[in-house]
Amino acid sequence: MEELKCIGCGATIQTINSKEIGYTPKSSIEKMDRQFIYCQRCFKLKHYNEVQDVSLTSDDFLKILQKVGESDALVINIVDIFDFSGSMVAGISRHINGNDILLVGNKVDLLPKSVNKTKLNHWMRRSLKEIGLKPLDVALVSAAKGLGIDELMEMIEKYRKGRDVYIVGCTNVGKSTLVNRIIKRFTEERDDVITTSHFPGTTLDIIEIPLDEKTSIIDTPGIINEHQLAHYVSPKVLKEITPKKEIKAGVYQLNPKQTLFIGGLARMDFVKGERTSFITHFSNALHIHRTKLEKADSLWQTQAGNVLKPIVETSNGVAAMEKHVYHIGKEKTDLVISGLGWITLMGAGQEITVYAPKGVGVLVRPSLI
C-alpha cells in the first residue's frame, strides 16, 4: 500500500495493528478521499470525542522537536496562561538552535476580566527573562474564542520574512486549535485540518501545511511535561478540571490551622501567620472544601473520592500525596499546582504546606494578578 499520512495527526496510516498509531481499517480507507484521510484515532476523536492511547514516549516527542533546530525558521511557542510555568517547554532555547521565537499565551479568556493585559504581557516577559528566553514579541490569544488572532497574524507576517513557521508547545495548551485558526487565515480552509481535543498528545508527527511555493507552517507534536496534572488523571477527570470559561476567583478568609481541599486533587494547610485572604483560581467545576487542620487527615482518609473528589487514582487506589512546605514573604505570591490552577496569597509572612499527587509540580511565583 502506498504511504498515506493522517491529515489530523500526521501519523503514517497502517492497517495492521489497531493499538499502534496511524491504524485505519482497510474498509475505511477505501471509502475516504486519500487527500483527506484520517486514522481511526483521529476519526473517533473528531467525531465522537473519544481518546485512544498510543505508544509514544516523551523521548519520541523530543526527537521530533529537535528537527526545528535544523531549519532557519520563525518559531511560535504556545503556552497555557492558566498553567504558564507548567506548559513551558524545558530547554526550548537548546531545541530551536537560535531561531527567532514568538511567545503566544493562549486561553486568555479563562482569566478574570479584571486582569490587566499590559501587566500580564510584562509579567510574562519578566518570567521568560528569568529562564534566559528572549522572544521577539508576546501575543495574548484565545484560540477557542478567536481573541487576539488578528494581532498574532500581524506579528507572524512581520517576523516571518519568507521563512517556515514552526508551531511548538506542550500538550494540552490548545496548540492544534490555534494552528487551525492560523491555517484558515492563510489558506481560507473552512474545516478543521488538525485534530483537536481536551486530551494531551493529539498531534503524533510533524504536519506541514504549505503557505506558498517555498514556505510552510509546520505543526509539531505536543511535548509531554510529566509534572502536569493532566498526565495523572483519567480523561473524564481531565475534562472536569480543565476550565472552559472565565474562572471565578474564590476568596477565603482563613485563620492559621485551617485547610483548603481542592476537590480531592490537592490540599493547602495554613500552618502559621496572621488571618488573611486566600484567593483560589481553579476550574469552576471544582469544589473547594474548608476544614480545620486538625481534622484534615481524617477527612482525607474517610472522604477521598466521596466528599473530596475528583481524585487521582492508581492501580492501588488513591494516588500518594507529596508534601511541599513554603515560607511566604511580604510580596503578593501565587502558589501554583501545575495543570490545576493556583492560590494567591497576600504576602503576610505565612507558613504553608501543600499536598499534591506525587510527581505533580508545585511552585511559588510573583502574583500573576
PDB file of C-alpha atoms in Angstrom, residues 82 229-230 233-234 236-244 265 282-286 310 339-341:
ATOM      1  CA  PHE A  82      -3.628  29.253  33.066  1.00  0.00           C
ATOM      2  CA  LEU A 229      -1.587  17.027  36.493  1.00  0.00           C
ATOM      3  CA  ALA A 230      -3.123  16.170  33.111  1.00  0.00           C
ATOM      4  CA  VAL A 233      -5.810  11.817  35.873  1.00  0.00           C
ATOM      5  CA  SER A 234      -8.356   9.949  33.778  1.00  0.00           C
ATOM      6  CA  LYS A 236     -13.084  12.084  32.478  1.00  0.00           C
ATOM      7  CA  VAL A 237     -11.382  13.926  35.345  1.00  0.00           C
ATOM      8  CA  LEU A 238      -9.244  15.947  32.935  1.00  0.00           C
ATOM      9  CA  LYS A 239     -12.345  17.301  31.228  1.00  0.00           C
ATOM     10  CA  GLU A 240     -13.735  18.278  34.627  1.00  0.00           C
ATOM     11  CA  ILE A 241     -10.652  20.143  35.865  1.00  0.00           C
ATOM     12  CA  THR A 242      -9.875  21.878  32.550  1.00  0.00           C
ATOM     13  CA  PRO A 243     -11.520  25.352  32.631  1.00  0.00           C
ATOM     14  CA  LYS A 244     -13.829  26.063  29.716  1.00  0.00           C
ATOM     15  CA  LEU A 265      -6.643  16.633  43.935  1.00  0.00           C
ATOM     16  CA  PHE A 282      -9.347  26.840  39.635  1.00  0.00           C
ATOM     17  CA  SER A 283     -11.936  25.390  37.270  1.00  0.00           C
ATOM     18  CA  ASN A 284     -15.415  26.488  38.287  1.00  0.00           C
ATOM     19  CA  ALA A 285     -16.396  22.795  38.349  1.00  0.00           C
ATOM     20  CA  LEU A 286     -14.027  22.077  41.264  1.00  0.00           C
ATOM     21  CA  PRO A 310     -12.271  14.050  41.880  1.00  0.00           C
ATOM     22  CA  GLY A 339      -2.171  21.822  35.423  1.00  0.00           C
ATOM     23  CA  LEU A 340      -4.751  22.560  38.116  1.00  0.00           C
ATOM     24  CA  GLY A 341      -4.563  26.278  38.964  1.00  0.00           C
TER      25      GLY A 341
END
